[in-house]
mmCIF file of C-alpha atoms in Angstrom:
data_model
loop_
_atom_site.group_PDB
_atom_site.id
_atom_site.type_symbol
_atom_site.label_atom_id
_atom_site.label_comp_id
_atom_site.label_asym_id
_atom_site.label_seq_id
_atom_site.Cartn_x
_atom_site.Cartn_y
_atom_site.Cartn_z
ATOM 1 C CA MET S 1 186.164 39.421 -107.663
ATOM 2 C CA ARG S 2 183.043 40.383 -105.764
ATOM 3 C CA LEU S 3 180.126 37.930 -105.814
ATOM 4 C CA LEU S 4 176.681 37.965 -104.292
ATOM 5 C CA ASP S 5 175.937 35.099 -101.910
ATOM 6 C CA ALA S 6 172.776 33.524 -103.334
ATOM 7 C CA THR S 7 171.399 32.735 -99.867
ATOM 8 C CA THR S 8 172.245 35.787 -97.766
ATOM 9 C CA LEU S 9 172.238 38.356 -100.610
ATOM 10 C CA LYS S 10 175.465 39.762 -99.164
ATOM 11 C CA LEU S 11 178.521 40.631 -101.214
ATOM 12 C CA GLU S 12 181.708 38.635 -100.704
ATOM 13 C CA ASN S 13 185.211 39.282 -102.063
ATOM 14 C CA PHE S 14 187.259 36.442 -103.539
ATOM 15 C CA GLU S 15 190.908 36.325 -104.529
ATOM 16 C CA HIS S 16 191.914 34.844 -107.874
ATOM 17 C CA GLY S 17 192.026 31.068 -107.500
ATOM 18 C CA SER S 18 189.485 30.908 -104.666
ATOM 19 C CA VAL S 19 186.385 31.937 -106.630
ATOM 20 C CA PRO S 20 183.493 29.491 -106.145
ATOM 21 C CA LYS S 21 181.294 28.321 -109.010
ATOM 22 C CA TYR S 22 178.833 31.087 -109.838
ATOM 23 C CA ALA S 23 176.058 32.173 -112.185
ATOM 24 C CA VAL S 24 176.131 35.447 -114.070
ATOM 25 C CA LEU S 25 173.098 37.544 -114.981
ATOM 26 C CA SER S 26 172.884 39.208 -118.376
ATOM 27 C CA HIS S 27 170.260 41.920 -118.382
ATOM 28 C CA ARG S 28 169.174 45.266 -119.740
ATOM 29 C CA TRP S 29 169.729 48.179 -117.382
ATOM 30 C CA THR S 30 166.855 50.403 -116.302
ATOM 31 C CA ALA S 31 166.549 53.395 -113.995
ATOM 32 C CA GLN S 32 165.467 51.110 -111.137
ATOM 33 C CA GLU S 33 168.650 48.998 -110.890
ATOM 34 C CA VAL S 34 170.018 48.320 -107.415
ATOM 35 C CA SER S 35 173.596 49.532 -106.974
ATOM 36 C CA MET S 36 176.244 47.982 -104.759
ATOM 37 C CA GLN S 37 175.708 50.753 -102.213
ATOM 38 C CA GLU S 38 171.925 50.196 -102.170
ATOM 39 C CA LEU S 39 171.969 46.402 -101.967
ATOM 40 C CA THR S 40 171.605 46.198 -98.174
ATOM 41 C CA THR S 41 169.484 49.300 -97.670
ATOM 42 C CA GLU S 42 165.715 49.424 -97.324
ATOM 43 C CA SER S 43 165.483 51.850 -100.251
ATOM 44 C CA GLY S 44 167.421 49.392 -102.422
ATOM 45 C CA LYS S 45 165.166 46.525 -101.398
ATOM 46 C CA GLN S 46 162.129 48.624 -102.340
ATOM 47 C CA LYS S 47 163.379 49.217 -105.883
ATOM 48 C CA GLN S 48 161.490 47.407 -108.606
ATOM 49 C CA ARG S 49 164.601 45.559 -109.824
ATOM 50 C CA PHE S 50 165.476 44.070 -106.415
ATOM 51 C CA ALA S 51 163.042 41.259 -107.267
ATOM 52 C CA LYS S 52 165.256 40.413 -110.254
ATOM 53 C CA ILE S 53 168.233 39.960 -107.919
ATOM 54 C CA ARG S 54 166.246 37.803 -105.490
ATOM 55 C CA LYS S 55 164.869 35.605 -108.262
ATOM 56 C CA CYS S 56 168.286 35.199 -109.907
ATOM 57 C CA CYS S 57 169.687 34.011 -106.578
ATOM 58 C CA GLU S 58 166.776 31.619 -106.131
ATOM 59 C CA VAL S 59 167.341 30.082 -109.577
ATOM 60 C CA ALA S 60 171.093 29.814 -108.937
ATOM 61 C CA ARG S 61 170.464 27.972 -105.665
ATOM 62 C CA GLY S 62 168.116 25.637 -107.534
ATOM 63 C CA ASP S 63 170.956 24.955 -109.971
ATOM 64 C CA GLY S 64 173.266 24.092 -107.064
ATOM 65 C CA LEU S 65 175.245 27.349 -107.149
ATOM 66 C CA THR S 66 176.058 29.398 -104.075
ATOM 67 C CA HIS S 67 176.966 32.713 -105.718
ATOM 68 C CA VAL S 68 175.947 35.027 -108.543
ATOM 69 C CA TRP S 69 177.586 37.922 -110.337
ATOM 70 C CA ILE S 70 175.365 40.804 -111.406
ATOM 71 C CA ASP S 71 177.180 43.825 -112.779
ATOM 72 C CA THR S 72 174.833 46.443 -111.336
ATOM 73 C CA CYS S 73 175.374 45.373 -107.736
ATOM 74 C CA CYS S 74 178.749 43.577 -107.782
ATOM 75 C CA ILE S 75 180.726 46.479 -109.257
ATOM 76 C CA ASP S 76 181.364 49.669 -107.283
ATOM 77 C CA LYS S 77 180.578 52.118 -110.072
ATOM 78 C CA ILE S 78 181.496 55.062 -107.831
ATOM 79 C CA SER S 79 185.148 53.976 -108.018
ATOM 80 C CA SER S 80 186.500 54.848 -111.471
ATOM 81 C CA VAL S 81 189.448 52.486 -110.917
ATOM 82 C CA GLU S 82 187.170 49.559 -110.059
ATOM 83 C CA LEU S 83 184.800 50.364 -112.908
ATOM 84 C CA SER S 84 187.675 50.406 -115.394
ATOM 85 C CA GLU S 85 189.039 47.111 -114.053
ATOM 86 C CA ALA S 86 185.569 45.566 -114.204
ATOM 87 C CA ILE S 87 185.065 46.592 -117.822
ATOM 88 C CA ASN S 88 188.380 44.962 -118.713
ATOM 89 C CA SER S 89 187.537 41.796 -116.728
ATOM 90 C CA MET S 90 183.923 41.356 -117.753
ATOM 91 C CA PHE S 91 184.557 38.936 -120.637
ATOM 92 C CA ARG S 92 186.547 36.652 -118.324
ATOM 93 C CA TRP S 93 183.858 36.809 -115.622
ATOM 94 C CA TYR S 94 181.161 35.787 -118.113
ATOM 95 C CA ALA S 95 183.375 33.083 -119.643
ATOM 96 C CA ASN S 96 184.230 31.556 -116.251
ATOM 97 C CA ALA S 97 180.632 31.414 -115.014
ATOM 98 C CA GLU S 98 178.939 28.033 -114.743
ATOM 99 C CA VAL S 99 175.804 29.438 -116.353
ATOM 100 C CA CYS S 100 174.541 32.742 -117.733
ATOM 101 C CA TYR S 101 170.923 33.666 -117.075
ATOM 102 C CA ALA S 102 169.327 36.143 -119.487
ATOM 103 C CA TYR S 103 166.768 38.624 -118.203
ATOM 104 C CA GLU S 104 164.862 40.483 -120.917
ATOM 105 C CA GLY S 105 162.542 42.585 -118.817
ATOM 106 C CA ASP S 106 159.351 41.778 -117.012
ATOM 107 C CA SER S 107 158.682 38.560 -118.935
ATOM 108 C CA CYS S 108 158.450 35.265 -117.070
ATOM 109 C CA TRP S 109 161.964 34.081 -117.921
ATOM 110 C CA PHE S 110 162.528 32.444 -114.541
ATOM 111 C CA ASP S 111 159.279 30.437 -114.518
#
């Protein structure tokens, strides 16, 4: 499982059994989502939805969590094998999360 470190905003891989407590973000996709490949690039950080990732990590840290899972940037959608595995694992990833944050757009849901 790949998780985003809520402090460094870097992706980390975890083997089954060694996954730390994490938050998951439920959200509606838009054209401005930040992909796994764009996460560490300047162009990715300039995308409108990068703020959503930053704020989710900030809220998770405030809740005492060190990692988050966000489908748009934690899944390598270029890899059809990984995408298929992720689709089959998604229920378990949501179920095992400590908390699920819901993002409904540009409302003030984090405030």
